[in-house]
XYZ file of C-alpha atoms in Angstrom:
662
model
C 210.821 20.659 -27.739
C 212.101 20.317 -23.862
C 214.624 18.430 -22.973
C 214.446 16.668 -19.724
C 217.161 17.446 -16.560
C 220.422 15.671 -16.530
C 219.862 13.711 -12.935
C 222.376 10.401 -12.515
C 219.872 9.174 -9.868
C 217.173 8.162 -11.775
C 217.923 4.727 -13.789
C 218.223 4.043 -17.745
C 217.110 1.119 -19.322
C 221.598 0.583 -18.921
C 221.815 1.681 -15.739
C 220.178 -0.459 -12.815
C 219.340 1.515 -9.779
C 222.908 1.025 -7.158
C 223.403 4.490 -7.374
C 226.272 6.658 -5.363
C 225.534 6.391 -1.647
C 223.200 3.805 -2.149
C 220.167 6.291 -2.323
C 217.928 7.103 -5.762
C 216.673 10.468 -4.990
C 213.744 11.059 -7.969
C 213.806 14.577 -10.284
C 210.152 15.746 -11.487
C 210.089 15.877 -15.156
C 207.718 15.606 -18.209
C 208.166 15.681 -22.123
C 205.878 16.706 -23.721
C 205.220 18.991 -26.513
C 203.089 20.359 -29.902
C 204.430 20.288 -33.348
C 201.511 19.613 -35.901
C 202.742 17.864 -39.275
C 201.170 19.119 -42.200
C 197.525 20.174 -41.757
C 198.529 21.785 -39.003
C 199.782 25.010 -37.643
C 203.029 24.494 -35.999
C 203.792 27.873 -33.890
C 203.506 28.022 -30.054
C 199.546 29.042 -29.125
C 200.052 29.674 -25.570
C 203.925 29.495 -24.612
C 203.487 32.589 -22.165
C 200.782 32.397 -19.287
C 198.195 35.531 -19.164
C 198.660 37.124 -16.229
C 194.804 36.325 -15.137
C 195.284 32.951 -16.231
C 193.221 30.649 -13.489
C 195.234 27.711 -11.068
C 192.222 25.691 -11.438
C 189.208 25.061 -13.886
C 186.226 27.766 -13.821
C 183.776 24.311 -12.968
C 185.556 23.509 -9.615
C 185.800 27.109 -8.643
C 181.843 27.583 -9.504
C 181.700 24.181 -7.085
C 184.048 25.595 -4.676
C 181.896 28.488 -4.447
C 178.770 26.392 -3.958
C 180.405 24.876 -0.869
C 180.073 21.190 -2.615
C 184.158 21.359 -2.759
C 186.762 22.395 -0.955
C 189.442 24.893 -1.905
C 191.966 23.887 -4.481
C 195.016 24.074 -1.614
C 192.662 21.596 0.186
C 191.940 20.116 -2.626
C 196.005 18.559 -3.430
C 198.819 17.824 -1.417
C 201.012 20.732 -0.200
C 202.731 22.748 -2.882
C 206.026 21.092 -2.265
C 204.540 17.483 -2.917
C 202.431 17.769 -6.526
C 204.275 16.499 -9.294
C 204.539 19.661 -12.010
C 204.357 17.953 -15.221
C 206.051 21.471 -17.109
C 205.079 21.466 -20.793
C 205.039 22.980 -24.281
C 201.983 25.365 -23.942
C 200.531 26.525 -20.314
C 196.766 25.259 -21.557
C 193.335 26.687 -20.905
C 190.081 24.658 -18.705
C 187.473 22.895 -20.889
C 186.176 21.128 -24.093
C 184.874 17.594 -24.094
C 187.788 15.320 -25.908
C 185.576 13.012 -28.313
C 187.378 9.822 -28.219
C 185.941 6.041 -29.727
C 186.707 2.712 -28.374
C 185.359 -0.968 -29.994
C 183.162 -2.632 -27.491
C 185.029 -4.000 -23.970
C 188.367 -2.680 -25.522
C 189.416 -2.069 -21.815
C 193.173 -1.457 -23.060
C 192.844 2.310 -25.078
C 190.837 3.430 -21.951
C 193.721 2.460 -20.239
C 196.543 3.797 -22.501
C 194.249 7.187 -22.030
C 193.652 7.578 -18.787
C 194.885 4.895 -16.480
C 198.800 4.909 -16.222
C 199.471 6.431 -12.699
C 201.692 4.092 -11.271
C 204.047 4.647 -7.942
C 207.006 5.183 -10.535
C 206.365 6.559 -14.143
C 208.708 6.077 -17.530
C 209.987 9.283 -19.097
C 207.693 9.901 -22.876
C 210.592 8.338 -24.982
C 210.765 5.052 -22.711
C 214.381 5.720 -21.068
C 214.078 6.296 -17.880
C 212.580 4.839 -15.057
C 211.895 5.686 -11.636
C 210.198 9.314 -12.270
C 208.145 10.177 -9.398
C 204.701 9.324 -9.590
C 202.103 8.626 -7.195
C 204.777 7.941 -5.141
C 207.205 11.162 -4.284
C 209.749 9.823 -4.403
C 212.470 6.250 -3.453
C 214.957 5.295 -1.676
C 217.251 2.526 -2.280
C 220.209 0.998 -0.273
C 223.212 -0.235 -1.783
C 221.952 -4.007 -2.933
C 218.977 -3.396 -3.762
C 216.588 -5.027 -0.846
C 215.260 -2.611 0.480
C 212.828 0.075 -0.580
C 211.446 3.364 1.630
C 208.809 4.794 -0.354
C 207.762 7.765 0.528
C 204.071 9.345 -0.089
C 202.949 13.194 -1.237
C 201.141 14.319 1.938
C 197.885 15.494 1.131
C 196.991 12.970 -1.358
C 193.651 12.385 -1.814
C 191.604 9.880 -3.745
C 189.305 10.978 -6.170
C 186.177 10.956 -3.978
C 188.439 12.913 -1.226
C 189.957 10.521 1.259
C 193.012 11.334 2.082
C 196.117 8.677 0.404
C 198.690 7.471 3.581
C 200.841 5.059 4.533
C 197.758 2.311 5.815
C 196.301 2.627 1.150
C 200.111 0.864 0.785
C 200.235 -1.940 3.373
C 196.288 -2.585 2.475
C 197.545 -3.072 -1.757
C 200.268 -5.463 -0.117
C 199.376 -6.947 3.200
C 195.222 -7.809 2.643
C 195.652 -8.095 -1.373
C 198.403 -8.680 -2.635
C 200.058 -11.467 -0.172
C 195.652 -12.705 0.172
C 195.888 -15.850 -1.143
C 192.489 -16.039 -2.129
C 192.991 -12.752 -4.852
C 196.219 -13.547 -5.851
C 197.089 -17.790 -5.610
C 200.588 -16.520 -5.763
C 202.378 -12.830 -5.450
C 203.809 -10.436 -7.735
C 207.176 -12.022 -8.794
C 208.208 -7.638 -7.900
C 206.894 -8.309 -3.975
C 209.564 -11.530 -3.845
C 212.997 -12.337 -4.052
C 214.788 -15.227 -3.788
C 210.862 -16.638 -4.064
C 210.554 -14.558 -0.144
C 207.747 -11.894 0.682
C 209.327 -9.162 1.587
C 207.887 -7.369 4.941
C 206.561 -3.727 4.683
C 206.186 -1.725 7.598
C 204.214 1.300 8.409
C 207.160 3.899 8.711
C 204.501 6.292 9.346
C 201.495 8.091 7.358
C 203.690 9.202 4.877
C 205.805 5.963 4.357
C 205.876 2.752 3.712
C 209.652 0.629 3.832
C 210.070 -2.725 2.032
C 212.845 -5.183 2.850
C 213.510 -7.912 0.620
C 216.133 -11.155 1.811
C 218.363 -10.789 -2.055
C 218.195 -7.848 -4.657
C 215.364 -6.462 -6.003
C 217.303 -4.831 -8.739
C 214.230 -4.976 -11.115
C 211.857 -2.824 -8.961
C 211.848 0.365 -9.962
C 211.358 -0.413 -13.441
C 208.011 -3.366 -13.009
C 206.645 0.040 -10.526
C 206.611 1.934 -13.484
C 204.914 -0.645 -15.677
C 201.268 0.492 -16.328
C 199.469 -2.744 -14.424
C 197.631 -2.916 -11.597
C 199.089 -5.566 -10.423
C 202.516 -3.319 -10.363
C 200.840 -0.578 -8.631
C 200.789 -0.140 -4.746
C 198.662 2.705 -5.315
C 195.496 1.379 -6.978
C 193.875 -0.237 -4.115
C 191.844 2.520 -1.986
C 191.208 0.784 1.202
C 188.660 2.706 2.587
C 186.406 1.530 -0.150
C 187.922 -1.594 -0.772
C 188.780 -3.155 2.935
C 184.573 -3.683 3.613
C 184.735 -5.889 0.358
C 186.990 -8.608 1.776
C 186.308 -11.214 4.179
C 189.686 -11.071 6.671
C 188.544 -7.207 7.113
C 184.951 -7.562 7.018
C 182.923 -10.738 8.370
C 179.780 -9.358 6.537
C 181.250 -9.268 2.858
C 179.866 -12.704 1.615
C 177.145 -10.896 2.708
C 177.102 -7.540 0.910
C 177.834 -9.716 -2.099
C 174.951 -11.548 -2.075
C 172.717 -9.168 -1.442
C 174.396 -7.034 -3.962
C 172.997 -10.047 -7.144
C 176.575 -11.802 -6.711
C 177.169 -15.542 -5.666
C 179.937 -14.697 -3.321
C 182.450 -12.377 -2.616
C 185.423 -12.784 -4.828
C 182.518 -12.323 -7.226
C 181.863 -9.090 -5.950
C 185.069 -7.900 -5.614
C 186.303 -8.923 -8.810
C 183.512 -6.441 -9.417
C 184.340 -3.359 -7.840
C 188.278 -2.885 -8.401
C 187.165 -2.737 -11.868
C 188.019 0.821 -12.560
C 185.551 1.932 -15.610
C 182.485 -0.800 -14.152
C 182.350 0.980 -10.599
C 182.706 4.882 -10.824
C 182.326 4.562 -7.320
C 186.078 2.859 -6.529
C 188.125 6.351 -6.263
C 191.379 7.022 -7.773
C 194.553 8.692 -8.812
C 193.712 9.228 -12.565
C 192.931 12.622 -13.808
C 189.624 11.245 -15.354
C 187.132 9.978 -12.937
C 184.492 7.207 -14.628
C 180.619 8.502 -14.608
C 179.323 6.732 -17.750
C 180.978 2.494 -17.350
C 182.035 0.315 -19.706
C 179.539 -1.904 -18.120
C 176.342 0.424 -19.230
C 175.182 2.503 -23.033
C 176.720 3.108 -25.897
C 179.282 5.961 -24.017
C 181.673 5.549 -21.638
C 182.182 8.786 -20.069
C 185.289 10.028 -17.842
C 185.271 13.143 -15.322
C 188.152 15.431 -14.694
C 189.400 14.600 -10.503
C 189.008 17.205 -8.735
C 191.238 15.706 -6.751
C 194.333 14.981 -9.357
C 198.108 15.861 -7.880
C 199.024 17.528 -10.799
C 200.289 21.102 -11.919
C 202.051 23.022 -14.793
C 205.224 24.687 -14.023
C 203.310 27.712 -12.759
C 201.171 26.263 -11.113
C 198.087 25.121 -12.987
C 195.899 21.957 -11.926
C 195.918 19.352 -14.221
C 193.384 18.194 -16.257
C 192.985 20.907 -17.921
C 190.298 18.952 -20.796
C 187.469 18.941 -18.372
C 185.644 15.494 -19.902
C 186.102 12.327 -21.985
C 184.067 10.533 -23.857
C 184.003 7.485 -25.264
C 182.129 6.536 -28.198
C 181.605 2.628 -28.710
C 181.607 0.901 -31.600
C 181.491 -2.142 -33.427
C 184.129 -2.155 -35.665
C 187.151 0.014 -36.589
C 185.222 0.457 -40.383
C 182.888 2.819 -38.192
C 186.082 4.503 -36.022
C 188.341 5.159 -39.796
C 184.430 5.880 -40.847
C 184.627 8.763 -37.685
C 188.232 10.077 -38.203
C 187.898 11.426 -41.813
C 185.193 13.331 -40.746
C 186.788 15.309 -37.644
C 185.590 13.458 -35.328
C 188.013 12.391 -33.238
C 190.235 13.934 -30.426
C 193.033 11.465 -30.660
C 193.987 7.770 -31.062
C 196.208 5.982 -31.865
C 195.139 1.968 -32.414
C 192.813 -0.581 -34.580
C 192.296 1.932 -37.616
C 196.077 3.000 -37.766
C 197.214 0.908 -40.130
C 198.760 1.373 -43.366
C 196.457 0.271 -44.933
C 194.489 2.784 -43.664
C 197.243 5.868 -43.853
C 196.489 7.257 -47.648
C 192.810 7.328 -47.220
C 193.495 9.500 -43.257
C 196.266 11.268 -45.516
C 193.725 12.410 -47.926
C 191.585 13.703 -45.286
C 193.674 15.195 -43.129
C 192.886 19.376 -43.823
C 189.107 18.522 -44.470
C 189.117 16.154 -40.961
C 191.346 19.277 -39.775
C 193.984 16.476 -37.827
C 197.279 15.500 -38.325
C 199.219 12.979 -37.709
C 201.661 12.169 -34.423
C 204.185 9.678 -35.061
C 204.080 6.068 -32.854
C 207.423 4.610 -32.961
C 206.789 0.754 -32.682
C 209.015 -0.956 -28.943
C 207.343 -4.157 -31.355
C 209.607 -6.235 -33.128
C 207.210 -8.298 -35.654
C 203.683 -6.751 -37.550
C 202.186 -10.036 -36.857
C 203.682 -13.472 -34.982
C 202.561 -17.029 -35.531
C 202.212 -18.941 -32.421
C 201.310 -22.872 -33.339
C 200.530 -23.987 -29.921
C 202.734 -26.206 -28.289
C 200.807 -26.845 -25.111
C 197.856 -28.338 -27.715
C 195.539 -30.212 -25.529
C 195.293 -33.205 -27.988
C 198.323 -35.089 -28.272
C 198.807 -35.998 -31.748
C 198.194 -32.055 -32.104
C 201.157 -31.727 -29.730
C 203.468 -33.680 -30.823
C 203.694 -31.669 -34.142
C 203.723 -28.399 -33.195
C 206.567 -29.413 -30.695
C 208.654 -30.411 -34.054
C 211.186 -27.600 -34.594
C 211.398 -28.808 -37.998
C 207.263 -28.668 -38.593
C 208.032 -25.463 -37.157
C 210.607 -24.086 -39.830
C 208.950 -26.081 -42.695
C 206.355 -23.685 -42.660
C 208.291 -20.426 -42.260
C 209.491 -21.173 -45.212
C 206.014 -21.526 -46.603
C 205.491 -18.491 -46.430
C 205.459 -15.088 -49.371
C 206.700 -12.407 -46.668
C 208.185 -10.417 -49.109
C 204.093 -10.678 -51.003
C 202.450 -9.409 -47.336
C 205.320 -6.990 -46.992
C 203.750 -5.612 -50.065
C 199.966 -6.542 -49.813
C 198.953 -5.884 -46.337
C 201.790 -4.022 -44.832
C 202.037 -0.810 -47.784
C 205.990 -2.717 -48.235
C 206.831 -1.014 -44.834
C 209.849 -3.378 -43.014
C 211.133 -6.502 -43.796
C 210.943 -9.966 -43.421
C 211.803 -10.387 -39.886
C 211.525 -13.514 -37.010
C 210.300 -12.962 -33.705
C 213.338 -11.477 -32.454
C 215.103 -8.389 -31.513
C 214.255 -5.544 -33.386
C 217.405 -3.458 -35.951
C 217.845 -0.347 -33.602
C 218.188 -2.995 -30.600
C 220.756 -3.820 -28.724
C 220.294 -6.818 -28.707
C 219.956 -6.844 -32.136
C 220.801 -10.239 -33.234
C 221.102 -10.763 -37.837
C 221.453 -14.660 -38.169
C 219.078 -14.754 -35.598
C 215.906 -12.578 -37.194
C 216.706 -14.190 -41.126
C 216.416 -17.425 -40.200
C 213.915 -19.666 -42.127
C 213.043 -16.418 -43.788
C 213.770 -17.276 -47.301
C 210.460 -18.229 -49.120
C 211.034 -21.331 -50.686
C 208.414 -24.194 -51.823
C 211.119 -27.071 -51.998
C 212.750 -25.664 -48.203
C 209.554 -26.139 -46.586
C 208.645 -29.576 -47.740
C 211.857 -31.454 -46.832
C 211.932 -30.373 -43.518
C 207.486 -31.143 -43.093
C 209.214 -34.285 -44.565
C 211.584 -34.141 -41.707
C 208.842 -33.582 -39.089
C 206.469 -36.784 -40.273
C 204.432 -35.810 -42.283
C 205.402 -37.762 -45.109
C 201.948 -39.145 -46.241
C 199.445 -37.126 -47.601
C 195.768 -38.047 -49.168
C 194.090 -37.696 -51.909
C 193.761 -34.033 -52.124
C 196.830 -33.759 -51.243
C 196.788 -32.466 -46.910
C 200.031 -34.030 -45.119
C 198.837 -36.769 -42.744
C 199.252 -37.486 -38.811
C 200.801 -39.778 -37.254
C 197.558 -41.264 -36.579
C 196.283 -41.381 -39.954
C 194.290 -38.214 -40.177
C 194.748 -35.296 -42.112
C 196.857 -32.612 -40.549
C 194.112 -29.512 -40.265
C 193.751 -26.871 -37.956
C 192.827 -23.109 -37.233
C 194.717 -19.930 -36.926
C 192.681 -17.751 -34.630
C 192.659 -13.948 -35.221
C 191.153 -10.990 -33.453
C 188.443 -9.236 -35.139
C 189.066 -6.108 -35.395
C 192.494 -6.352 -36.598
C 191.992 -6.624 -40.534
C 195.416 -6.579 -41.062
C 196.501 -9.844 -39.471
C 192.950 -11.476 -41.201
C 194.969 -10.509 -44.305
C 197.943 -11.515 -43.621
C 196.847 -14.837 -42.452
C 194.719 -15.733 -44.850
C 198.080 -14.959 -47.076
C 199.887 -17.549 -45.737
C 197.327 -20.291 -45.019
C 196.916 -19.961 -49.172
C 201.060 -20.886 -49.404
C 200.993 -23.436 -46.576
C 198.264 -25.351 -49.091
C 200.819 -25.821 -51.096
C 203.145 -27.572 -48.973
C 200.167 -29.602 -48.023
C 199.356 -28.120 -44.668
C 195.968 -27.236 -44.693
C 194.848 -24.362 -41.653
C 191.877 -22.164 -41.568
C 191.448 -18.647 -40.401
C 189.168 -18.447 -37.040
C 187.921 -15.520 -36.517
C 186.810 -14.265 -33.220
C 185.595 -11.585 -31.301
C 188.366 -10.446 -28.728
C 186.990 -11.730 -25.787
C 186.223 -15.096 -26.659
C 190.298 -15.111 -28.491
C 191.189 -14.682 -24.849
C 188.820 -16.608 -23.478
C 190.241 -19.903 -25.605
C 194.121 -19.439 -25.148
C 193.673 -19.264 -21.340
C 195.316 -21.539 -19.792
C 192.743 -23.520 -17.996
C 191.061 -23.332 -21.512
C 193.474 -24.453 -24.285
C 191.170 -24.194 -26.559
C 193.481 -23.118 -29.273
C 194.518 -24.759 -32.197
C 197.495 -20.939 -33.229
C 197.328 -17.459 -33.306
C 198.569 -15.133 -34.346
C 199.596 -10.995 -32.024
C 201.552 -8.776 -32.726
C 205.893 -8.703 -31.819
C 205.461 -6.840 -28.732
C 208.970 -6.200 -26.997
C 211.054 -6.043 -29.423
C 213.753 -2.328 -28.826
C 213.529 -0.198 -25.813
C 211.454 -2.979 -23.825
C 213.267 -6.415 -24.372
C 213.735 -7.567 -20.661
C 210.279 -6.101 -20.221
C 208.573 -7.679 -22.570
C 209.565 -11.565 -22.125
C 206.704 -13.236 -24.004
C 208.151 -13.994 -27.519
C 211.746 -15.416 -25.922
C 210.269 -17.389 -23.582
C 207.233 -18.591 -22.074
C 206.992 -16.245 -19.385
C 203.377 -15.213 -18.489
C 199.513 -15.629 -19.882
C 200.654 -13.433 -23.658
C 203.542 -15.890 -24.294
C 200.420 -18.056 -26.516
C 202.746 -20.790 -27.387
C 203.034 -22.508 -24.828
C 200.429 -20.718 -21.984
C 200.655 -23.940 -20.063
C 204.488 -23.721 -19.178
C 203.797 -19.556 -18.545
C 200.900 -20.803 -15.395
C 203.798 -23.389 -15.074
C 206.590 -20.242 -15.057
C 204.197 -17.479 -12.768
C 202.645 -20.060 -10.052
C 205.767 -21.435 -8.964
C 204.462 -24.851 -10.473
C 201.245 -24.477 -7.913
C 198.887 -23.967 -10.419
C 196.710 -26.728 -11.735
C 196.410 -25.040 -15.079
C 199.757 -25.018 -15.187
C 202.413 -27.852 -16.752
C 206.648 -28.650 -16.999
C 207.673 -27.215 -19.043
C 210.649 -29.264 -20.529
C 214.175 -28.602 -19.521
C 215.661 -26.166 -21.999
C 212.978 -24.087 -21.145
C 213.120 -23.621 -17.322
C 216.652 -23.195 -17.905
C 215.194 -19.856 -19.232
C 213.315 -19.072 -16.156
C 215.949 -19.974 -14.647
C 217.997 -17.333 -15.832
C 215.182 -15.243 -16.230
C 214.139 -15.595 -12.204
C 218.249 -14.626 -12.170
C 218.060 -11.729 -14.368
C 215.593 -9.534 -12.182
C 217.748 -10.189 -9.326
C 220.432 -8.453 -10.814
C 221.832 -5.095 -10.205
C 225.025 -5.406 -12.980
C 223.837 -4.128 -16.028
C 225.883 -5.671 -17.519
C 225.281 -8.754 -16.243
C 221.847 -8.244 -16.424
C 222.213 -7.895 -20.027
C 224.194 -11.505 -20.191
C 221.986 -13.284 -18.694
C 219.290 -11.641 -21.010
C 221.451 -12.165 -23.917
C 221.459 -15.926 -22.858
C 217.712 -16.174 -22.714
C 217.591 -15.017 -26.681
C 220.044 -17.659 -27.250
C 217.415 -20.092 -26.432
C 214.961 -19.153 -27.562
C 216.609 -18.698 -30.877
C 217.466 -22.386 -31.288
C 214.254 -23.322 -29.538
C 212.504 -20.994 -32.056
C 209.428 -20.911 -30.509
C 206.884 -19.125 -32.566
C 207.035 -17.458 -36.205
C 207.391 -14.073 -37.509
C 206.531 -12.573 -40.530
C 207.463 -8.677 -41.070
C 209.390 -5.988 -39.477
C 207.253 -3.279 -38.035
C 207.420 0.096 -40.078
C 206.158 3.631 -37.461
C 203.633 4.165 -36.874
C 200.732 6.790 -35.954
C 198.140 8.272 -34.146
C 195.736 10.824 -35.298
C 195.076 13.862 -33.396
C 192.973 17.045 -34.087
C 194.406 19.872 -34.777
C 192.836 22.505 -31.883
C 194.584 19.628 -29.227
C 197.592 20.623 -28.141
C 200.442 19.371 -26.056
C 200.788 17.063 -27.650
C 204.107 15.221 -28.690
C 204.828 15.192 -32.034
C 206.067 11.508 -31.250
C 206.405 8.543 -28.913
C 207.206 5.370 -28.494
C 203.888 2.745 -28.200
C 204.684 0.034 -26.354
C 201.130 -1.965 -23.772
C 203.200 -1.706 -20.750
C 203.541 1.792 -19.980
C 200.489 2.201 -21.001
C 201.075 4.584 -24.355
C 199.826 7.112 -24.982
C 200.495 7.397 -20.463
C 203.350 8.432 -20.879
C 203.113 11.194 -22.296
C 201.486 12.400 -20.527
C 197.156 13.191 -21.494
C 196.337 15.683 -18.262
C 198.374 17.956 -20.034
C 197.271 17.790 -23.407
C 194.292 20.903 -23.763
C 192.375 22.472 -26.467
C 193.227 25.650 -28.338
């Protein structure tokens, strides 16, 4: 695998953005590789490009010759502004990618297609702020001014030019529109004040903050649309906003929507609206909300090349069959019907089945390194709608008692194929912030200790069946929501409720479709008693993924209303002001976002972790081992190993547009 060039200007996790002379530059780099494990070819198949190798897809050449498209040089940025992606092998054009998704799983589509932020993370998630849709960013010494340089000649997928007007539209007309965004995205503020945006020229925008915005490049490297300043094509979307088009509401009603806001939500949705221009390598042609297959075709205006100038992507078309469960996915994988996948069925129990099928299915394993610190975290709803339940759940002794009543080793042996070790919702053992005491607290399986803490929580009375009673005399009983596609979570949680019953706690596993799971836990609904999720953000992304350290956003399932208060600066009617100790963490997080000194930033983060350790918001189960993806042997330029992170749309950061079929 090639190594990236050394460039001290690109920021790593330990060094933020203050650079020599106060200016940060970009290097053009990417890491790709191809070395299949057992069951596939290991030698490089295409290490030297043939002399007559085309620099664009023959399908596009046909369209150029037919007068349907301009020539390649007119479709792409000027030569010096194209993003070069070095590859282990020189790809060849053509082929249809066979993928699969669960119904409405936009997340996997994001990961495969839509990691095109303004600046990027490197494949191993060890550097941030490398070139993305932006050519470069200049940063002043105190990180209060950011000059964004666009690529000259960059075009949307419909051929329209990308200019500074698109960035200004995103900031002023979308993010600063208090109807669309009642709270301005945090990365566009400092000291609770919005930045100012100045259009310098067609390809330059200057952002000025009232205070330091030290995490700008790290934040802008993430995949989420609200952090993407070039994810909003003005020429298309401006017609749907009343401030820019007085007819916007009439257009919405004529299209069958209740008002312009509903129509806006539909029109900006990449997977449901094939008309929406994009900067991604493939454009949706058959949307997610229609039919049984999502189809994305190559974007003829894509702006990346390999190091010989061949336009990416190499693969013509992506097809994702929509299926209803992960058992169907597994069968398709075993039969060799999926070109690449790393979600849903790629779990420990299925690993032996897939390993046995590698030769017949003609696929290989790719190592997926966890950035997660936990297989499954149990989140009791500390903001429960019922006052009596809320009081019980907020009692730390109750949570400690439940934790002692979990037989983690049995779960590891039974569900996780003996992979991992008992672990709380604490940083990974590989993390710079690893704390053994934090990771191991309350992880022993000890029913006597469990009962002791449950008694301390005031649950000393039981009914005729031995189940504990709430302070109001009712039996303490609650549901734990689990998404239907997460087989291991269902199995693990089923074992947990069995041992909880032994100490008088009645809980049931409530299996839900993903959309309903999210509906129930939303701050406005707040209908869940408890739920489970994976432990995102324990290694490499500890300071980026804060959900388990304090209630930082809507994925902090144990306190979504406290999180809503935080993210809305107290303005949301569905937010609840948290206790002082939680507000202390929130204040530390805001200081951390603005701190340019990496040592000071780390110190602030350690303070957040110390409080999280003491508060014990949620209950962890097991530290995960390495995961795996499957890749067909004819799919090339896929790395041997990559870290998994939802923030950076893994595997998006390992350059799927550079993959090709041998």
